[in-house]
mmCIF file of C-alpha atoms and ligand atoms in Angstrom:
data_model
loop_
_atom_site.group_PDB
_atom_site.id
_atom_site.type_symbol
_atom_site.label_atom_id
_atom_site.label_comp_id
_atom_site.label_asym_id
_atom_site.label_seq_id
_atom_site.Cartn_x
_atom_site.Cartn_y
_atom_site.Cartn_z
ATOM 1 C CA UNK A 1 -4.686 -37.019 14.660
ATOM 2 C CA UNK A 2 -3.522 -39.859 13.615
ATOM 3 C CA UNK A 3 -0.810 -40.683 10.858
ATOM 4 C CA UNK A 4 -3.745 -41.479 8.570
ATOM 5 C CA UNK A 5 -6.788 -39.223 8.980
ATOM 6 C CA UNK A 6 -5.961 -37.219 5.896
ATOM 7 C CA UNK A 7 -4.993 -40.115 3.654
ATOM 8 C CA UNK A 8 -7.831 -40.768 0.986
ATOM 9 C CA UNK A 9 -7.526 -43.705 -1.034
ATOM 10 C CA UNK A 10 -5.008 -44.584 -3.575
ATOM 11 C CA UNK A 11 -1.979 -42.293 -2.480
ATOM 12 C CA UNK A 12 -0.046 -44.256 -0.644
ATOM 13 C CA UNK A 13 3.835 -44.251 -2.513
ATOM 14 C CA UNK A 14 6.029 -46.808 -1.870
ATOM 15 C CA UNK A 15 9.070 -44.221 -2.184
ATOM 16 C CA UNK A 16 8.715 -41.073 -1.059
ATOM 17 C CA UNK A 17 11.959 -38.926 -2.276
ATOM 18 C CA UNK A 18 12.548 -35.401 -0.757
ATOM 19 C CA UNK A 19 14.620 -33.146 -3.646
ATOM 20 C CA UNK A 20 14.641 -33.443 -6.632
ATOM 21 C CA UNK A 21 18.353 -32.587 -7.776
ATOM 22 C CA UNK A 22 20.481 -35.104 -9.693
ATOM 23 C CA UNK A 23 20.466 -37.733 -6.827
ATOM 24 C CA UNK A 24 17.035 -37.937 -5.941
ATOM 25 C CA UNK A 25 15.671 -37.567 -9.359
ATOM 26 C CA UNK A 26 18.480 -40.210 -10.480
ATOM 27 C CA UNK A 27 16.463 -42.101 -7.831
ATOM 28 C CA UNK A 28 12.919 -41.937 -9.214
ATOM 29 C CA UNK A 29 14.100 -42.648 -12.280
ATOM 30 C CA UNK A 30 14.911 -46.112 -11.216
ATOM 31 C CA UNK A 31 12.619 -47.099 -9.053
ATOM 32 C CA UNK A 32 10.229 -45.804 -11.355
ATOM 33 C CA UNK A 33 11.341 -47.406 -13.862
ATOM 34 C CA UNK A 34 11.747 -50.955 -11.975
ATOM 35 C CA UNK A 35 7.562 -50.331 -11.001
ATOM 36 C CA UNK A 36 7.435 -48.520 -7.522
ATOM 37 C CA UNK A 37 4.711 -45.792 -6.962
ATOM 38 C CA UNK A 38 7.588 -42.742 -6.907
ATOM 39 C CA UNK A 39 6.448 -39.144 -5.141
ATOM 40 C CA UNK A 40 8.958 -37.180 -5.172
ATOM 41 C CA UNK A 41 8.809 -33.508 -3.408
ATOM 42 C CA UNK A 42 10.974 -30.837 -4.203
ATOM 43 C CA UNK A 43 11.298 -27.300 -2.718
ATOM 44 C CA UNK A 44 12.046 -25.015 -5.484
ATOM 45 C CA UNK A 45 11.145 -25.689 -9.292
ATOM 46 C CA UNK A 46 13.368 -26.252 -12.210
ATOM 47 C CA UNK A 47 15.261 -25.145 -14.498
ATOM 48 C CA UNK A 48 17.533 -23.711 -11.374
ATOM 49 C CA UNK A 49 21.302 -23.133 -10.867
ATOM 50 C CA UNK A 50 23.144 -25.486 -8.880
ATOM 51 C CA UNK A 51 26.597 -26.321 -8.656
ATOM 52 C CA UNK A 52 28.722 -29.300 -8.384
ATOM 53 C CA UNK A 53 29.085 -29.218 -12.079
ATOM 54 C CA UNK A 54 32.775 -30.476 -12.559
ATOM 55 C CA UNK A 55 32.174 -34.873 -12.988
ATOM 56 C CA UNK A 56 35.055 -36.718 -11.953
ATOM 57 C CA UNK A 57 36.255 -40.470 -14.444
ATOM 58 C CA UNK A 58 34.722 -41.974 -10.854
ATOM 59 C CA UNK A 59 30.752 -40.306 -11.536
ATOM 60 C CA UNK A 60 30.950 -40.608 -15.077
ATOM 61 C CA UNK A 61 32.079 -44.983 -14.597
ATOM 62 C CA UNK A 62 29.036 -45.088 -12.065
ATOM 63 C CA UNK A 63 26.225 -43.159 -13.617
ATOM 64 C CA UNK A 64 26.916 -45.592 -16.464
ATOM 65 C CA UNK A 65 26.312 -48.787 -14.078
ATOM 66 C CA UNK A 66 23.244 -47.346 -12.963
ATOM 67 C CA UNK A 67 21.760 -46.484 -16.173
ATOM 68 C CA UNK A 68 22.945 -50.335 -17.366
ATOM 69 C CA UNK A 69 22.119 -51.864 -14.145
ATOM 70 C CA UNK A 70 18.285 -50.639 -13.762
ATOM 71 C CA UNK A 71 17.682 -49.997 -17.695
ATOM 72 C CA UNK A 72 17.543 -46.514 -17.633
ATOM 73 C CA UNK A 73 19.376 -44.858 -20.762
ATOM 74 C CA UNK A 74 18.743 -41.324 -19.324
ATOM 75 C CA UNK A 75 21.478 -42.087 -17.004
ATOM 76 C CA UNK A 76 23.953 -43.267 -18.723
ATOM 77 C CA UNK A 77 24.099 -40.514 -21.417
ATOM 78 C CA UNK A 78 25.319 -38.174 -18.797
ATOM 79 C CA UNK A 79 28.728 -40.587 -18.597
ATOM 80 C CA UNK A 80 29.843 -39.183 -21.945
ATOM 81 C CA UNK A 81 30.132 -35.983 -23.423
ATOM 82 C CA UNK A 82 29.342 -37.057 -27.227
ATOM 83 C CA UNK A 83 25.948 -38.607 -25.439
ATOM 84 C CA UNK A 84 25.109 -35.362 -23.060
ATOM 85 C CA UNK A 85 25.321 -33.373 -26.336
ATOM 86 C CA UNK A 86 22.960 -36.080 -28.060
ATOM 87 C CA UNK A 87 20.273 -36.836 -25.963
ATOM 88 C CA UNK A 88 20.247 -34.123 -22.784
ATOM 89 C CA UNK A 89 21.672 -30.554 -23.470
ATOM 90 C CA UNK A 90 23.887 -28.452 -25.590
ATOM 91 C CA UNK A 91 24.792 -26.108 -22.622
ATOM 92 C CA UNK A 92 27.356 -28.273 -21.212
ATOM 93 C CA UNK A 93 31.528 -28.831 -21.150
ATOM 94 C CA UNK A 94 33.965 -31.150 -21.543
ATOM 95 C CA UNK A 95 36.500 -31.827 -19.191
ATOM 96 C CA UNK A 96 39.298 -33.674 -21.040
ATOM 97 C CA UNK A 97 41.755 -31.957 -18.390
ATOM 98 C CA UNK A 98 42.267 -31.400 -14.828
ATOM 99 C CA UNK A 99 44.535 -28.361 -14.185
ATOM 100 C CA UNK A 100 46.520 -26.721 -10.901
ATOM 101 C CA UNK A 101 48.277 -23.543 -10.999
ATOM 102 C CA UNK A 102 49.964 -22.077 -7.924
ATOM 103 C CA UNK A 103 50.290 -18.367 -7.772
ATOM 104 C CA UNK A 104 52.298 -15.934 -5.889
ATOM 105 C CA UNK A 105 50.711 -11.993 -5.281
ATOM 106 C CA UNK A 106 51.686 -9.404 -7.604
ATOM 107 C CA UNK A 107 53.575 -11.932 -9.950
ATOM 108 C CA UNK A 108 53.016 -13.523 -13.018
ATOM 109 C CA UNK A 109 52.409 -17.169 -13.197
ATOM 110 C CA UNK A 110 55.483 -19.929 -13.215
ATOM 111 C CA UNK A 111 54.469 -22.275 -15.612
ATOM 112 C CA UNK A 112 57.378 -24.758 -13.633
ATOM 113 C CA UNK A 113 54.563 -24.394 -10.870
ATOM 114 C CA UNK A 114 51.272 -25.980 -12.646
ATOM 115 C CA UNK A 115 49.997 -30.035 -12.787
ATOM 116 C CA UNK A 116 47.772 -30.790 -16.107
ATOM 117 C CA UNK A 117 46.668 -33.876 -15.313
ATOM 118 C CA UNK A 118 44.767 -35.684 -18.606
ATOM 119 C CA UNK A 119 43.095 -38.228 -17.954
ATOM 120 C CA UNK A 120 43.494 -41.713 -20.075
ATOM 121 C CA UNK A 121 40.616 -41.093 -23.301
ATOM 122 C CA UNK A 122 37.839 -44.505 -22.172
ATOM 123 C CA UNK A 123 35.597 -46.239 -24.925
ATOM 124 C CA UNK A 124 32.776 -46.100 -22.389
ATOM 125 C CA UNK A 125 32.856 -42.999 -20.535
ATOM 126 C CA UNK A 126 34.411 -38.987 -20.033
ATOM 127 C CA UNK A 127 33.764 -36.243 -18.034
ATOM 128 C CA UNK A 128 31.996 -32.936 -18.816
ATOM 129 C CA UNK A 129 30.697 -29.796 -16.977
ATOM 130 C CA UNK A 130 27.408 -29.928 -16.464
ATOM 131 C CA UNK A 131 25.207 -27.119 -16.772
ATOM 132 C CA UNK A 132 22.916 -27.801 -13.900
ATOM 133 C CA UNK A 133 20.064 -26.406 -14.893
ATOM 134 C CA UNK A 134 19.447 -28.113 -17.498
ATOM 135 C CA UNK A 135 20.630 -31.415 -16.797
ATOM 136 C CA UNK A 136 18.593 -31.538 -12.968
ATOM 137 C CA UNK A 137 16.004 -30.795 -15.100
ATOM 138 C CA UNK A 138 15.804 -33.752 -18.233
ATOM 139 C CA UNK A 139 16.839 -36.139 -15.119
ATOM 140 C CA UNK A 140 13.727 -34.688 -13.605
ATOM 141 C CA UNK A 141 11.416 -34.854 -16.863
ATOM 142 C CA UNK A 142 12.741 -38.634 -16.849
ATOM 143 C CA UNK A 143 11.344 -39.936 -13.825
ATOM 144 C CA UNK A 144 8.080 -38.360 -14.427
ATOM 145 C CA UNK A 145 8.019 -40.346 -17.812
ATOM 146 C CA UNK A 146 8.571 -43.195 -16.122
ATOM 147 C CA UNK A 147 6.268 -42.579 -13.680
ATOM 148 C CA UNK A 148 7.081 -40.691 -10.584
ATOM 149 C CA UNK A 149 4.159 -38.279 -9.572
ATOM 150 C CA UNK A 150 6.638 -34.670 -9.227
ATOM 151 C CA UNK A 151 4.885 -31.663 -7.284
ATOM 152 C CA UNK A 152 7.584 -28.736 -7.196
ATOM 153 C CA UNK A 153 7.409 -26.053 -4.439
ATOM 154 C CA UNK A 154 6.574 -27.893 -2.179
ATOM 155 C CA UNK A 155 8.343 -27.449 1.025
ATOM 156 C CA UNK A 156 8.583 -30.545 3.127
ATOM 157 C CA UNK A 157 8.911 -28.991 6.649
ATOM 158 C CA UNK A 158 7.632 -32.718 9.123
ATOM 159 C CA UNK A 159 7.625 -36.080 9.221
ATOM 160 C CA UNK A 160 6.593 -38.962 11.170
ATOM 161 C CA UNK A 161 7.735 -42.110 10.921
ATOM 162 C CA UNK A 162 5.414 -45.048 12.159
ATOM 163 C CA UNK A 163 5.692 -48.643 11.598
ATOM 164 C CA UNK A 164 4.938 -48.766 8.205
ATOM 165 C CA UNK A 165 4.888 -45.510 6.666
ATOM 166 C CA UNK A 166 6.212 -42.106 7.130
ATOM 167 C CA UNK A 167 3.728 -39.160 6.858
ATOM 168 C CA UNK A 168 5.399 -35.924 5.724
ATOM 169 C CA UNK A 169 4.141 -32.682 5.984
ATOM 170 C CA UNK A 170 4.427 -29.190 3.229
ATOM 171 C CA UNK A 171 4.957 -25.897 5.274
ATOM 172 C CA UNK A 172 1.498 -25.249 3.427
ATOM 173 C CA UNK A 173 -0.143 -28.251 5.737
ATOM 174 C CA UNK A 174 -0.646 -30.883 2.714
ATOM 175 C CA UNK A 175 0.693 -34.660 3.725
ATOM 176 C CA UNK A 176 2.167 -37.127 1.971
ATOM 177 C CA UNK A 177 2.186 -41.105 2.802
ATOM 178 C CA UNK A 178 4.907 -43.669 1.806
ATOM 179 C CA UNK A 179 6.326 -46.932 2.795
ATOM 180 C CA UNK A 180 9.895 -45.455 2.478
ATOM 181 C CA UNK A 181 11.474 -42.399 2.395
ATOM 182 C CA UNK A 182 14.713 -40.709 0.646
ATOM 183 C CA UNK A 183 15.752 -37.744 1.938
ATOM 184 C CA UNK A 184 17.550 -36.156 -0.941
ATOM 185 C CA UNK A 185 17.965 -32.580 0.313
ATOM 186 C CA UNK A 186 21.303 -32.100 0.400
ATOM 187 C CA UNK A 187 23.888 -31.138 3.328
ATOM 188 C CA UNK A 188 20.201 -29.410 4.649
ATOM 189 C CA UNK A 189 19.087 -32.928 5.106
ATOM 190 C CA UNK A 190 15.361 -32.755 6.513
ATOM 191 C CA UNK A 191 16.098 -35.950 8.011
ATOM 192 C CA UNK A 192 18.793 -35.630 9.762
ATOM 193 C CA UNK A 193 17.409 -32.236 11.868
ATOM 194 C CA UNK A 194 14.556 -34.134 12.491
ATOM 195 C CA UNK A 195 15.897 -37.520 13.879
ATOM 196 C CA UNK A 196 18.422 -35.039 15.454
ATOM 197 C CA UNK A 197 21.395 -36.571 14.051
ATOM 198 C CA UNK A 198 24.082 -33.967 14.130
ATOM 199 C CA UNK A 199 26.490 -33.189 16.255
ATOM 200 C CA UNK A 200 26.361 -29.126 17.255
ATOM 201 C CA UNK A 201 29.499 -28.057 16.927
ATOM 202 C CA UNK A 202 30.182 -30.946 14.021
ATOM 203 C CA UNK A 203 33.852 -31.643 14.899
ATOM 204 C CA UNK A 204 33.947 -32.101 10.604
ATOM 205 C CA UNK A 205 32.799 -28.550 9.961
ATOM 206 C CA UNK A 206 35.779 -27.065 7.376
ATOM 207 C CA UNK A 207 37.123 -23.735 8.134
ATOM 208 C CA UNK A 208 36.445 -22.366 4.423
ATOM 209 C CA UNK A 209 34.190 -20.980 3.031
ATOM 210 C CA UNK A 210 32.885 -20.292 -0.837
ATOM 211 C CA UNK A 211 31.738 -17.484 -3.277
ATOM 212 C CA UNK A 212 30.492 -18.370 -6.542
ATOM 213 C CA UNK A 213 28.197 -17.360 -9.290
ATOM 214 C CA UNK A 214 28.328 -18.439 -13.502
ATOM 215 C CA UNK A 215 30.293 -15.688 -15.942
ATOM 216 C CA UNK A 216 30.306 -14.408 -18.780
ATOM 217 C CA UNK A 217 33.669 -13.614 -20.953
ATOM 218 C CA UNK A 218 36.210 -15.642 -19.268
ATOM 219 C CA UNK A 219 38.777 -16.189 -22.002
ATOM 220 C CA UNK A 220 40.373 -19.730 -22.426
ATOM 221 C CA UNK A 221 42.960 -18.949 -19.755
ATOM 222 C CA UNK A 222 45.808 -20.350 -22.804
ATOM 223 C CA UNK A 223 44.829 -16.920 -24.584
ATOM 224 C CA UNK A 224 45.781 -14.966 -21.919
ATOM 225 C CA UNK A 225 49.512 -16.364 -21.663
ATOM 226 C CA UNK A 226 52.588 -14.293 -23.088
ATOM 227 C CA UNK A 227 54.180 -15.717 -25.695
ATOM 228 C CA UNK A 228 56.811 -17.435 -23.112
ATOM 229 C CA UNK A 229 54.764 -18.854 -20.856
ATOM 230 C CA UNK A 230 53.121 -21.320 -23.388
ATOM 231 C CA UNK A 231 54.134 -24.701 -22.551
ATOM 232 C CA UNK A 232 53.512 -25.936 -25.941
ATOM 233 C CA UNK A 233 51.188 -29.291 -24.731
ATOM 234 C CA UNK A 234 48.755 -30.961 -26.544
ATOM 235 C CA UNK A 235 46.042 -30.204 -24.055
ATOM 236 C CA UNK A 236 45.230 -26.459 -23.857
ATOM 237 C CA UNK A 237 44.041 -25.836 -20.138
ATOM 238 C CA UNK A 238 40.619 -24.434 -21.270
ATOM 239 C CA UNK A 239 39.794 -27.790 -21.917
ATOM 240 C CA UNK A 240 39.052 -28.777 -18.769
ATOM 241 C CA UNK A 241 38.828 -27.777 -15.098
ATOM 242 C CA UNK A 242 41.057 -25.358 -13.683
ATOM 243 C CA UNK A 243 42.172 -24.421 -10.139
ATOM 244 C CA UNK A 244 44.426 -20.977 -9.292
ATOM 245 C CA UNK A 245 45.978 -21.978 -6.788
ATOM 246 C CA UNK A 246 46.916 -19.044 -3.567
ATOM 247 C CA UNK A 247 48.194 -19.399 -0.054
ATOM 248 C CA UNK A 248 44.890 -19.278 1.238
ATOM 249 C CA UNK A 249 42.763 -20.351 -0.886
ATOM 250 C CA UNK A 250 41.645 -21.509 -4.839
ATOM 251 C CA UNK A 251 39.552 -20.802 -7.425
ATOM 252 C CA UNK A 252 37.726 -22.807 -9.797
ATOM 253 C CA UNK A 253 37.236 -22.279 -13.852
ATOM 254 C CA UNK A 254 34.614 -24.865 -14.915
ATOM 255 C CA UNK A 255 33.542 -23.159 -18.677
ATOM 256 C CA UNK A 256 30.984 -25.020 -20.409
ATOM 257 C CA UNK A 257 31.639 -23.079 -23.942
ATOM 258 C CA UNK A 258 34.915 -25.150 -24.456
ATOM 259 C CA UNK A 259 34.008 -27.631 -27.435
ATOM 260 C CA UNK A 260 33.436 -26.963 -30.840
ATOM 261 C CA UNK A 261 30.112 -25.292 -31.484
ATOM 262 C CA UNK A 262 29.191 -24.701 -28.108
ATOM 263 C CA UNK A 263 25.933 -22.874 -27.102
ATOM 264 C CA UNK A 264 26.692 -21.822 -24.049
ATOM 265 C CA UNK A 265 28.679 -18.437 -23.919
ATOM 266 C CA UNK A 266 28.657 -19.252 -19.318
ATOM 267 C CA UNK A 267 31.556 -20.367 -17.158
ATOM 268 C CA UNK A 268 31.493 -21.769 -13.666
ATOM 269 C CA UNK A 269 33.879 -19.826 -11.540
ATOM 270 C CA UNK A 270 33.690 -19.806 -7.702
ATOM 271 C CA UNK A 271 36.229 -19.253 -4.668
ATOM 272 C CA UNK A 272 36.776 -21.082 -2.181
ATOM 273 C CA UNK A 273 39.144 -19.288 1.203
ATOM 274 C CA UNK A 274 40.364 -20.506 4.610
ATOM 275 C CA UNK A 275 38.981 -18.359 6.735
ATOM 276 C CA UNK A 276 41.984 -18.462 9.075
ATOM 277 C CA UNK A 277 43.919 -16.624 6.523
ATOM 278 C CA UNK A 278 40.326 -15.188 5.227
ATOM 279 C CA UNK A 279 37.478 -14.074 7.965
ATOM 280 C CA UNK A 280 34.723 -12.878 6.853
ATOM 281 C CA UNK A 281 35.126 -8.809 6.497
ATOM 282 C CA UNK A 282 31.416 -8.918 5.328
ATOM 283 C CA UNK A 283 32.718 -7.530 1.570
ATOM 284 C CA UNK A 284 30.028 -8.240 -0.743
ATOM 285 C CA UNK A 285 30.397 -11.232 -2.703
ATOM 286 C CA UNK A 286 32.137 -9.760 -6.034
ATOM 287 C CA UNK A 287 33.840 -6.762 -3.967
ATOM 288 C CA UNK A 288 35.819 -9.684 -2.069
ATOM 289 C CA UNK A 289 36.527 -11.403 -5.095
ATOM 290 C CA UNK A 290 37.791 -8.695 -7.835
ATOM 291 C CA UNK A 291 40.147 -7.773 -4.459
ATOM 292 C CA UNK A 292 41.860 -11.376 -4.353
ATOM 293 C CA UNK A 293 41.551 -11.546 -8.151
ATOM 294 C CA UNK A 294 43.661 -8.310 -8.274
ATOM 295 C CA UNK A 295 45.968 -9.330 -6.375
ATOM 296 C CA UNK A 296 47.644 -12.265 -8.686
ATOM 297 C CA UNK A 297 48.304 -11.248 -12.934
ATOM 298 C CA UNK A 298 47.727 -13.972 -14.359
ATOM 299 C CA UNK A 299 44.136 -14.874 -12.546
ATOM 300 C CA UNK A 300 43.289 -11.269 -13.177
ATOM 301 C CA UNK A 301 44.393 -11.248 -17.063
ATOM 302 C CA UNK A 302 41.649 -14.308 -16.635
ATOM 303 C CA UNK A 303 38.977 -12.600 -15.250
ATOM 304 C CA UNK A 304 39.736 -9.265 -17.310
ATOM 305 C CA UNK A 305 36.153 -8.380 -18.483
ATOM 306 C CA UNK A 306 33.985 -11.346 -17.331
ATOM 307 C CA UNK A 307 31.205 -10.173 -15.718
ATOM 308 C CA UNK A 308 28.396 -12.404 -13.528
ATOM 309 C CA UNK A 309 25.253 -13.242 -14.970
ATOM 310 C CA UNK A 310 23.222 -13.909 -11.533
ATOM 311 C CA UNK A 311 23.621 -13.259 -8.477
ATOM 312 C CA UNK A 312 26.817 -14.258 -6.045
ATOM 313 C CA UNK A 313 26.284 -16.698 -3.606
ATOM 314 C CA UNK A 314 28.092 -17.343 -0.361
ATOM 315 C CA UNK A 315 28.199 -19.776 1.923
ATOM 316 C CA UNK A 316 30.284 -20.004 5.509
HETATM 317 C C1 FAD B 416 31.149 -25.294 -3.750
HETATM 318 C C2 FAD B 416 30.876 -26.435 -3.683
HETATM 319 C C3 FAD B 416 31.510 -27.620 -5.276
HETATM 320 C C4 FAD B 416 31.003 -28.203 -5.687
HETATM 321 N N1 FAD B 416 31.495 -28.954 -6.799
HETATM 322 C C5 FAD B 416 31.363 -30.319 -7.274
HETATM 323 C C6 FAD B 416 31.613 -30.963 -8.267
HETATM 324 O O1 FAD B 416 32.588 -29.939 -9.260
HETATM 325 N N2 FAD B 416 31.558 -32.030 -9.080
HETATM 326 C C7 FAD B 416 30.937 -32.620 -8.232
HETATM 327 O O2 FAD B 416 30.536 -33.763 -8.319
HETATM 328 N N3 FAD B 416 30.357 -31.860 -6.854
HETATM 329 C C8 FAD B 416 30.621 -31.117 -6.551
HETATM 330 N N4 FAD B 416 29.536 -30.901 -5.241
HETATM 331 C C9 FAD B 416 28.789 -31.400 -5.120
HETATM 332 C C10 FAD B 416 27.737 -31.685 -5.222
HETATM 333 O O3 FAD B 416 26.963 -29.964 -5.655
HETATM 334 C C11 FAD B 416 26.802 -32.178 -4.866
HETATM 335 O O4 FAD B 416 26.640 -33.417 -4.602
HETATM 336 C C12 FAD B 416 25.215 -32.394 -5.778
HETATM 337 O O5 FAD B 416 24.782 -31.464 -6.181
HETATM 338 C C13 FAD B 416 24.349 -33.124 -4.668
HETATM 339 O O6 FAD B 416 23.452 -33.610 -5.542
HETATM 340 P P1 FAD B 416 21.921 -33.663 -5.028
HETATM 341 O O7 FAD B 416 21.218 -34.309 -5.770
HETATM 342 O O8 FAD B 416 22.242 -34.598 -3.524
HETATM 343 O O9 FAD B 416 21.404 -32.642 -3.938
HETATM 344 P P2 FAD B 416 21.445 -31.137 -4.312
HETATM 345 O O10 FAD B 416 21.539 -31.124 -5.762
HETATM 346 O O11 FAD B 416 21.852 -30.163 -3.299
HETATM 347 O O12 FAD B 416 19.342 -31.113 -4.154
HETATM 348 C C14 FAD B 416 18.619 -31.170 -2.948
HETATM 349 C C15 FAD B 416 17.125 -30.352 -3.463
HETATM 350 O O13 FAD B 416 16.638 -30.728 -2.423
HETATM 351 C C16 FAD B 416 15.894 -29.973 -2.259
HETATM 352 N N5 FAD B 416 15.386 -29.474 -0.759
HETATM 353 C C17 FAD B 416 16.175 -29.407 -0.266
HETATM 354 N N6 FAD B 416 15.316 -29.295 0.892
HETATM 355 C C18 FAD B 416 13.775 -29.486 0.463
HETATM 356 C C19 FAD B 416 12.832 -29.764 1.467
HETATM 357 N N7 FAD B 416 12.436 -29.627 2.740
HETATM 358 N N8 FAD B 416 11.482 -30.063 0.943
HETATM 359 C C20 FAD B 416 11.622 -30.131 -0.420
HETATM 360 N N9 FAD B 416 13.057 -30.510 -1.203
HETATM 361 C C21 FAD B 416 13.943 -29.625 -0.974
HETATM 362 C C22 FAD B 416 16.180 -28.327 -3.192
HETATM 363 O O14 FAD B 416 15.550 -27.523 -3.218
HETATM 364 C C23 FAD B 416 17.762 -28.971 -4.639
HETATM 365 O O15 FAD B 416 16.362 -29.138 -5.587
HETATM 366 C C24 FAD B 416 30.251 -29.082 -4.475
HETATM 367 C C25 FAD B 416 29.108 -28.918 -3.793
HETATM 368 C C26 FAD B 416 30.227 -27.035 -2.994
HETATM 369 C C27 FAD B 416 29.523 -26.855 -2.205
#
């Protein structure tokens, strides 16, 4: 069979995008907005759970620039907490601070060993905690409005690159044809796999693994402090992303309920471990999480009464 045997008239796209995460969907919106014929193929379906929730000043600024440069206001809306709330989703949190607290086993956290960074307020952008289930869906919808053909539940398993077209094949045997291909499938990159671009074993392999979920009932950290532990700063730990750091790992705490009128009670919680200190012992993720939390009294107070609302994910 040649590359074009299965092609019907009119189904050649300018660009095929694999994956409809924020990266793939934002690109689809930009290209379709410029008049390109775009098809975006997604293995799963939205809305779906994803991490990569805490923005950085650079990411906000780049989203603002992309939206401005290519005339896609939907991308620009992500660059400021207020516009996210107005246009995108009321389920996102704010990130006005970045906190780092250093813990020792068996002891209350010593606030002298902590950092609270407060990025300057700028007129154009601010950082947020993106509730990806709603934000990614919003961007896919925008891409579709600009004319992108979107197909979900399509697991692309094969690709063939010819001189002037690329052919994609799904697990079910469906074919898609395009002049250009963009691989937005994330770290499992189909393109890297197919073109044998991976270094095995890679020198970039980290010695870390993570376990994470979304929880409800995570109190503001400030509310768990004793009277003598308050630093009386203008900013609160709860106003942004908080990191609890200990010998051999760190937790992330990314609340979605840290602004007035918040509608999402959830908090993204994760634990990253140095595998040389914490090799995989085969424990269920939640048991390992609770065990390490329990060794650190101030972290235990922070997660007291918190429960996971979805299955834990374990990497590594
Ligand atoms: C532990 C951890 C913490 C992180 N924390 C942060 C953070 O705080 N802030 C931050 O900015 N970033 C963070 N990141 C990074 C962030 O998650 C990623 O950079 C971001 O999600 C990448 O977006 P993307 O659109 O490129 O890919 P993804 O969001 O991964 O989307 C890829 C899409 O491709 C689809 N797909 C995969 N294979 C196929 C296939 N064969 N066919 C069709 N579709 C396919 C998937 O279903 C998925 O929808 C973190 C990452 C990790 C692992």
